[in-house]
PDB file of C-alpha atoms in Angstrom:
ATOM      1  CA  UNK D   1     -33.710  22.734  -7.010  1.00 82.00           C
ATOM      2  CA  UNK D   2     -37.146  22.667  -5.376  1.00 88.00           C
ATOM      3  CA  UNK D   3     -38.789  24.541  -2.529  1.00 88.00           C
ATOM      4  CA  UNK D   4     -40.562  22.200  -0.111  1.00 83.00           C
ATOM      5  CA  UNK D   5     -41.564  24.754   2.466  1.00 76.00           C
ATOM      6  CA  UNK D   6     -39.835  25.773   5.665  1.00 76.00           C
ATOM      7  CA  UNK D   7     -40.377  25.430   9.387  1.00 78.00           C
ATOM      8  CA  UNK D   8     -40.651  29.201   9.762  1.00 77.00           C
ATOM      9  CA  UNK D   9     -43.041  29.870   6.859  1.00 81.00           C
ATOM     10  CA  UNK D  10     -46.473  28.373   6.243  1.00 76.00           C
ATOM     11  CA  UNK D  11     -46.765  27.964   2.470  1.00 82.00           C
ATOM     12  CA  UNK D  12     -50.002  26.815   0.855  1.00 87.00           C
ATOM     13  CA  UNK D  13     -49.868  24.135  -1.833  1.00 89.00           C
ATOM     14  CA  UNK D  14     -50.654  26.588  -4.630  1.00 92.00           C
ATOM     15  CA  UNK D  15     -47.971  29.020  -3.442  1.00 93.00           C
ATOM     16  CA  UNK D  16     -45.369  26.247  -3.265  1.00 94.00           C
ATOM     17  CA  UNK D  17     -46.381  25.187  -6.779  1.00 96.00           C
ATOM     18  CA  UNK D  18     -45.983  28.757  -8.064  1.00 96.00           C
ATOM     19  CA  UNK D  19     -42.520  29.072  -6.497  1.00 96.00           C
ATOM     20  CA  UNK D  20     -41.290  25.822  -8.032  1.00 96.00           C
ATOM     21  CA  UNK D  21     -42.791  26.620 -11.434  1.00 96.00           C
ATOM     22  CA  UNK D  22     -40.957  29.952 -11.474  1.00 96.00           C
ATOM     23  CA  UNK D  23     -37.693  28.267 -10.453  1.00 96.00           C
ATOM     24  CA  UNK D  24     -38.014  25.484 -13.032  1.00 96.00           C
ATOM     25  CA  UNK D  25     -38.996  27.741 -15.930  1.00 95.00           C
ATOM     26  CA  UNK D  26     -36.570  30.498 -14.860  1.00 95.00           C
ATOM     27  CA  UNK D  27     -39.083  33.315 -14.758  1.00 96.00           C
ATOM     28  CA  UNK D  28     -39.618  35.985 -12.097  1.00 97.00           C
ATOM     29  CA  UNK D  29     -42.377  35.275  -9.580  1.00 98.00           C
ATOM     30  CA  UNK D  30     -44.587  38.308  -8.986  1.00 98.00           C
ATOM     31  CA  UNK D  31     -46.254  38.019  -5.586  1.00 97.00           C
ATOM     32  CA  UNK D  32     -49.129  40.351  -4.771  1.00 95.00           C
ATOM     33  CA  UNK D  33     -51.126  40.701  -1.576  1.00 90.00           C
ATOM     34  CA  UNK D  34     -52.082  42.965   1.280  1.00 87.00           C
ATOM     35  CA  UNK D  35     -49.309  44.264   3.569  1.00 87.00           C
ATOM     36  CA  UNK D  36     -48.400  41.689   6.207  1.00 83.00           C
ATOM     37  CA  UNK D  37     -49.352  38.574   4.243  1.00 85.00           C
ATOM     38  CA  UNK D  38     -45.769  37.296   3.998  1.00 89.00           C
ATOM     39  CA  UNK D  39     -44.679  38.359   0.516  1.00 94.00           C
ATOM     40  CA  UNK D  40     -41.215  39.554   1.498  1.00 95.00           C
ATOM     41  CA  UNK D  41     -40.661  36.715   3.960  1.00 94.00           C
ATOM     42  CA  UNK D  42     -41.391  34.226   1.176  1.00 94.00           C
ATOM     43  CA  UNK D  43     -38.196  35.217  -0.648  1.00 96.00           C
ATOM     44  CA  UNK D  44     -36.250  35.149   2.624  1.00 96.00           C
ATOM     45  CA  UNK D  45     -37.454  31.650   3.489  1.00 94.00           C
ATOM     46  CA  UNK D  46     -36.973  30.264  -0.031  1.00 96.00           C
ATOM     47  CA  UNK D  47     -33.364  31.479   0.053  1.00 96.00           C
ATOM     48  CA  UNK D  48     -32.837  29.823   3.448  1.00 95.00           C
ATOM     49  CA  UNK D  49     -34.516  26.577   2.400  1.00 94.00           C
ATOM     50  CA  UNK D  50     -32.434  26.322  -0.781  1.00 95.00           C
ATOM     51  CA  UNK D  51     -29.225  27.428   0.925  1.00 95.00           C
ATOM     52  CA  UNK D  52     -28.762  30.414  -1.389  1.00 97.00           C
ATOM     53  CA  UNK D  53     -27.636  33.993  -0.699  1.00 98.00           C
ATOM     54  CA  UNK D  54     -30.404  36.615  -0.702  1.00 98.00           C
ATOM     55  CA  UNK D  55     -30.008  40.006  -2.374  1.00 98.00           C
ATOM     56  CA  UNK D  56     -32.705  42.523  -1.444  1.00 98.00           C
ATOM     57  CA  UNK D  57     -33.610  45.602  -3.479  1.00 98.00           C
ATOM     58  CA  UNK D  58     -36.216  47.610  -1.577  1.00 98.00           C
ATOM     59  CA  UNK D  59     -38.049  49.997  -3.881  1.00 98.00           C
ATOM     60  CA  UNK D  60     -39.074  53.548  -2.927  1.00 96.00           C
ATOM     61  CA  UNK D  61     -41.093  56.189  -4.760  1.00 95.00           C
ATOM     62  CA  UNK D  62     -37.831  57.800  -5.925  1.00 96.00           C
ATOM     63  CA  UNK D  63     -36.106  54.584  -7.057  1.00 97.00           C
ATOM     64  CA  UNK D  64     -35.078  54.397 -10.716  1.00 96.00           C
ATOM     65  CA  UNK D  65     -34.529  51.184 -12.662  1.00 97.00           C
ATOM     66  CA  UNK D  66     -30.991  52.255 -13.565  1.00 97.00           C
ATOM     67  CA  UNK D  67     -30.029  52.052  -9.886  1.00 97.00           C
ATOM     68  CA  UNK D  68     -30.632  48.314  -9.989  1.00 98.00           C
ATOM     69  CA  UNK D  69     -28.087  47.981 -12.792  1.00 98.00           C
ATOM     70  CA  UNK D  70     -25.384  50.504 -11.902  1.00 98.00           C
ATOM     71  CA  UNK D  71     -24.739  54.191 -11.329  1.00 97.00           C
ATOM     72  CA  UNK D  72     -21.863  56.292 -12.616  1.00 95.00           C
ATOM     73  CA  UNK D  73     -20.600  58.620  -9.877  1.00 93.00           C
ATOM     74  CA  UNK D  74     -19.512  61.556 -12.024  1.00 90.00           C
ATOM     75  CA  UNK D  75     -19.468  63.956  -9.058  1.00 92.00           C
ATOM     76  CA  UNK D  76     -16.850  61.925  -7.185  1.00 91.00           C
ATOM     77  CA  UNK D  77     -14.751  61.604 -10.324  1.00 88.00           C
ATOM     78  CA  UNK D  78     -14.820  65.363 -10.871  1.00 92.00           C
ATOM     79  CA  UNK D  79     -13.829  65.993  -7.258  1.00 91.00           C
ATOM     80  CA  UNK D  80     -10.964  63.490  -7.455  1.00 86.00           C
ATOM     81  CA  UNK D  81      -9.815  65.077 -10.708  1.00 86.00           C
ATOM     82  CA  UNK D  82      -9.585  68.467  -9.020  1.00 87.00           C
ATOM     83  CA  UNK D  83      -7.570  66.881  -6.198  1.00 86.00           C
ATOM     84  CA  UNK D  84      -5.186  65.146  -8.596  1.00 83.00           C
ATOM     85  CA  UNK D  85      -6.238  61.641  -7.569  1.00 84.00           C
ATOM     86  CA  UNK D  86      -4.813  59.061 -10.024  1.00 83.00           C
ATOM     87  CA  UNK D  87      -8.005  56.987  -9.685  1.00 83.00           C
ATOM     88  CA  UNK D  88      -9.718  59.276 -12.193  1.00 85.00           C
ATOM     89  CA  UNK D  89      -7.895  57.579 -15.077  1.00 88.00           C
ATOM     90  CA  UNK D  90      -9.922  54.391 -14.529  1.00 88.00           C
ATOM     91  CA  UNK D  91     -13.637  55.003 -14.955  1.00 91.00           C
ATOM     92  CA  UNK D  92     -14.461  51.659 -13.343  1.00 93.00           C
ATOM     93  CA  UNK D  93     -13.523  53.201 -10.003  1.00 93.00           C
ATOM     94  CA  UNK D  94     -16.686  55.298 -10.256  1.00 93.00           C
ATOM     95  CA  UNK D  95     -19.155  52.626 -11.284  1.00 96.00           C
ATOM     96  CA  UNK D  96     -21.446  51.635  -8.403  1.00 96.00           C
ATOM     97  CA  UNK D  97     -22.869  48.166  -8.984  1.00 97.00           C
ATOM     98  CA  UNK D  98     -26.591  47.718  -8.406  1.00 98.00           C
ATOM     99  CA  UNK D  99     -28.412  44.647  -7.127  1.00 98.00           C
ATOM    100  CA  UNK D 100     -29.008  43.192 -10.594  1.00 98.00           C
ATOM    101  CA  UNK D 101     -25.306  43.506 -11.436  1.00 98.00           C
ATOM    102  CA  UNK D 102     -24.416  41.754  -8.180  1.00 98.00           C
ATOM    103  CA  UNK D 103     -26.965  39.005  -8.828  1.00 98.00           C
ATOM    104  CA  UNK D 104     -25.877  38.499 -12.443  1.00 98.00           C
ATOM    105  CA  UNK D 105     -22.189  38.185 -11.597  1.00 97.00           C
ATOM    106  CA  UNK D 106     -22.470  36.096  -8.441  1.00 96.00           C
ATOM    107  CA  UNK D 107     -20.316  32.961  -8.502  1.00 93.00           C
ATOM    108  CA  UNK D 108     -23.198  30.983  -7.010  1.00 93.00           C
ATOM    109  CA  UNK D 109     -26.951  31.121  -7.707  1.00 95.00           C
ATOM    110  CA  UNK D 110     -28.769  33.740  -5.627  1.00 98.00           C
ATOM    111  CA  UNK D 111     -32.313  34.735  -4.750  1.00 98.00           C
ATOM    112  CA  UNK D 112     -33.010  38.316  -5.842  1.00 98.00           C
ATOM    113  CA  UNK D 113     -35.879  40.141  -4.129  1.00 99.00           C
ATOM    114  CA  UNK D 114     -37.297  43.258  -5.785  1.00 98.00           C
ATOM    115  CA  UNK D 115     -39.529  44.430  -2.959  1.00 98.00           C
ATOM    116  CA  UNK D 116     -42.661  46.603  -3.349  1.00 97.00           C
ATOM    117  CA  UNK D 117     -42.219  47.375  -7.027  1.00 97.00           C
ATOM    118  CA  UNK D 118     -45.523  49.251  -7.102  1.00 94.00           C
ATOM    119  CA  UNK D 119     -44.030  52.069  -4.999  1.00 95.00           C
ATOM    120  CA  UNK D 120     -41.960  53.245  -7.968  1.00 95.00           C
ATOM    121  CA  UNK D 121     -43.004  55.222 -11.015  1.00 93.00           C
ATOM    122  CA  UNK D 122     -45.375  53.462 -13.432  1.00 90.00           C
ATOM    123  CA  UNK D 123     -42.584  53.127 -16.021  1.00 93.00           C
ATOM    124  CA  UNK D 124     -40.213  51.432 -13.581  1.00 96.00           C
ATOM    125  CA  UNK D 125     -41.261  47.821 -14.407  1.00 95.00           C
ATOM    126  CA  UNK D 126     -41.031  48.442 -18.158  1.00 94.00           C
ATOM    127  CA  UNK D 127     -37.533  49.846 -17.730  1.00 95.00           C
ATOM    128  CA  UNK D 128     -36.425  46.453 -16.374  1.00 95.00           C
ATOM    129  CA  UNK D 129     -38.186  44.297 -18.981  1.00 94.00           C
ATOM    130  CA  UNK D 130     -35.218  43.588 -21.217  1.00 94.00           C
ATOM    131  CA  UNK D 131     -32.751  43.100 -18.380  1.00 96.00           C
ATOM    132  CA  UNK D 132     -34.933  40.598 -16.515  1.00 95.00           C
ATOM    133  CA  UNK D 133     -35.882  38.811 -19.719  1.00 94.00           C
ATOM    134  CA  UNK D 134     -32.388  38.460 -21.205  1.00 95.00           C
ATOM    135  CA  UNK D 135     -30.481  38.618 -17.928  1.00 97.00           C
ATOM    136  CA  UNK D 136     -27.977  41.076 -19.360  1.00 97.00           C
ATOM    137  CA  UNK D 137     -27.337  44.797 -19.769  1.00 98.00           C
ATOM    138  CA  UNK D 138     -24.740  47.091 -21.337  1.00 98.00           C
ATOM    139  CA  UNK D 139     -22.487  49.458 -19.397  1.00 97.00           C
ATOM    140  CA  UNK D 140     -21.958  52.406 -21.728  1.00 96.00           C
ATOM    141  CA  UNK D 141     -19.202  54.038 -19.679  1.00 94.00           C
ATOM    142  CA  UNK D 142     -16.940  50.977 -19.875  1.00 95.00           C
ATOM    143  CA  UNK D 143     -18.328  49.476 -23.113  1.00 95.00           C
ATOM    144  CA  UNK D 144     -18.933  46.091 -21.476  1.00 96.00           C
ATOM    145  CA  UNK D 145     -21.830  43.642 -21.478  1.00 98.00           C
ATOM    146  CA  UNK D 146     -22.824  42.306 -18.063  1.00 98.00           C
ATOM    147  CA  UNK D 147     -24.465  38.927 -18.579  1.00 97.00           C
ATOM    148  CA  UNK D 148     -25.741  36.573 -15.891  1.00 96.00           C
ATOM    149  CA  UNK D 149     -23.348  33.672 -15.370  1.00 91.00           C
ATOM    150  CA  UNK D 150     -26.082  31.901 -13.413  1.00 92.00           C
ATOM    151  CA  UNK D 151     -29.701  32.978 -13.634  1.00 95.00           C
ATOM    152  CA  UNK D 152     -30.927  34.262 -10.256  1.00 97.00           C
ATOM    153  CA  UNK D 153     -34.251  33.220  -8.747  1.00 98.00           C
ATOM    154  CA  UNK D 154     -36.241  36.461  -8.865  1.00 98.00           C
ATOM    155  CA  UNK D 155     -39.077  37.391  -6.508  1.00 98.00           C
ATOM    156  CA  UNK D 156     -41.003  40.615  -7.091  1.00 98.00           C
ATOM    157  CA  UNK D 157     -43.516  41.823  -4.514  1.00 97.00           C
ATOM    158  CA  UNK D 158     -46.378  44.283  -4.861  1.00 96.00           C
ATOM    159  CA  UNK D 159     -48.934  45.610  -2.380  1.00 92.00           C
ATOM    160  CA  UNK D 160     -51.323  46.071  -5.307  1.00 84.00           C
ATOM    161  CA  UNK D 161     -51.332  49.847  -4.841  1.00 82.00           C
ATOM    162  CA  UNK D 162     -51.207  50.400  -8.595  1.00 85.00           C
ATOM    163  CA  UNK D 163     -51.588  48.326 -11.740  1.00 89.00           C
ATOM    164  CA  UNK D 164     -48.409  47.041 -13.357  1.00 92.00           C
ATOM    165  CA  UNK D 165     -47.883  47.168 -17.154  1.00 92.00           C
ATOM    166  CA  UNK D 166     -49.246  44.218 -19.149  1.00 93.00           C
ATOM    167  CA  UNK D 167     -45.926  43.697 -20.944  1.00 93.00           C
ATOM    168  CA  UNK D 168     -44.228  43.258 -17.585  1.00 94.00           C
ATOM    169  CA  UNK D 169     -46.906  40.921 -16.237  1.00 93.00           C
ATOM    170  CA  UNK D 170     -46.586  38.640 -19.264  1.00 93.00           C
ATOM    171  CA  UNK D 171     -42.962  37.933 -18.362  1.00 93.00           C
ATOM    172  CA  UNK D 172     -43.724  36.848 -14.798  1.00 95.00           C
ATOM    173  CA  UNK D 173     -45.416  34.030 -12.988  1.00 94.00           C
ATOM    174  CA  UNK D 174     -48.081  35.498 -10.748  1.00 95.00           C
ATOM    175  CA  UNK D 175     -49.449  34.535  -7.358  1.00 95.00           C
ATOM    176  CA  UNK D 176     -51.797  36.437  -5.068  1.00 94.00           C
ATOM    177  CA  UNK D 177     -51.366  35.711  -1.361  1.00 90.00           C
ATOM    178  CA  UNK D 178     -54.785  36.024   0.210  1.00 83.00           C
ATOM    179  CA  UNK D 179     -55.288  36.902   3.850  1.00 62.00           C
ATOM    180  CA  UNK D 180     -55.082  33.534   5.633  1.00 60.00           C
ATOM    181  CA  UNK D 181     -58.240  31.653   6.532  1.00 59.00           C
ATOM    182  CA  UNK D 182     -58.825  30.371  10.086  1.00 58.00           C
ATOM    183  CA  UNK D 183     -56.994  27.064   9.575  1.00 60.00           C
ATOM    184  CA  UNK D 184     -53.964  28.662   7.931  1.00 56.00           C
ATOM    185  CA  UNK D 185     -53.871  31.399  10.567  1.00 56.00           C
ATOM    186  CA  UNK D 186     -53.749  28.768  13.305  1.00 57.00           C
ATOM    187  CA  UNK D 187     -50.780  27.128  11.574  1.00 57.00           C
ATOM    188  CA  UNK D 188     -48.986  30.473  11.287  1.00 53.00           C
ATOM    189  CA  UNK D 189     -49.554  31.286  14.957  1.00 52.00           C
ATOM    190  CA  UNK D 190     -48.389  27.795  15.931  1.00 57.00           C
ATOM    191  CA  UNK D 191     -45.132  28.313  14.008  1.00 56.00           C
ATOM    192  CA  UNK D 192     -44.336  31.620  15.697  1.00 51.00           C
ATOM    193  CA  UNK D 193     -46.005  31.046  19.094  1.00 50.00           C
ATOM    194  CA  UNK D 194     -45.957  27.274  19.649  1.00 59.00           C
ATOM    195  CA  UNK D 195     -47.018  27.498  23.286  1.00 57.00           C
ATOM    196  CA  UNK D 196     -50.082  29.683  22.716  1.00 52.00           C
ATOM    197  CA  UNK D 197     -53.397  28.212  23.838  1.00 57.00           C
ATOM    198  CA  UNK D 198     -55.740  27.435  20.936  1.00 57.00           C
ATOM    199  CA  UNK D 199     -58.644  28.994  22.843  1.00 55.00           C
ATOM    200  CA  UNK D 200     -57.037  32.428  22.487  1.00 50.00           C
ATOM    201  CA  UNK D 201     -57.398  32.231  18.705  1.00 50.00           C
ATOM    202  CA  UNK D 202     -61.170  31.891  18.777  1.00 58.00           C
TER     203      UNK D 202
END
């Protein structure tokens, strides 16, 4: 399974090499760069090029790592208990699966995008270390181990707003997408606006 580029995304040779190295060695690819340099679209286009489903987890300042695994909806269970709903006897009815759970248990390989990880708390990356490394986690409410049946291709993006922990960085391949030079910019414009006169780019 190799990424050879796509008609809708201009990938430099070193970026293509980084993507394929991460796929081959089954490690997350951490992509840093300024906003608008194509970090998120890279995961989208790799998924399209490889014919794989894409799961997107967009990170906010309030996002917790646990949400990527699962959440136990105790409030709904309490409400249903008060209403006499028979669903309360099965705790699985109140487990909300996160993006990592969905990726780990997919019947086919998937591309998992963890977008803008630097927006979260500084401890957020460390809280996912074990899960991304071993591709498994334990659900305490149901006493079950969720283990990846097929290892997802993981892309992690960062706008470089804050430094990420060294322990997390050591477990990832890293690539910095620089703002495109004149030649690359012309290729990008040609992909999205094929009829545009070259003179307008000067």
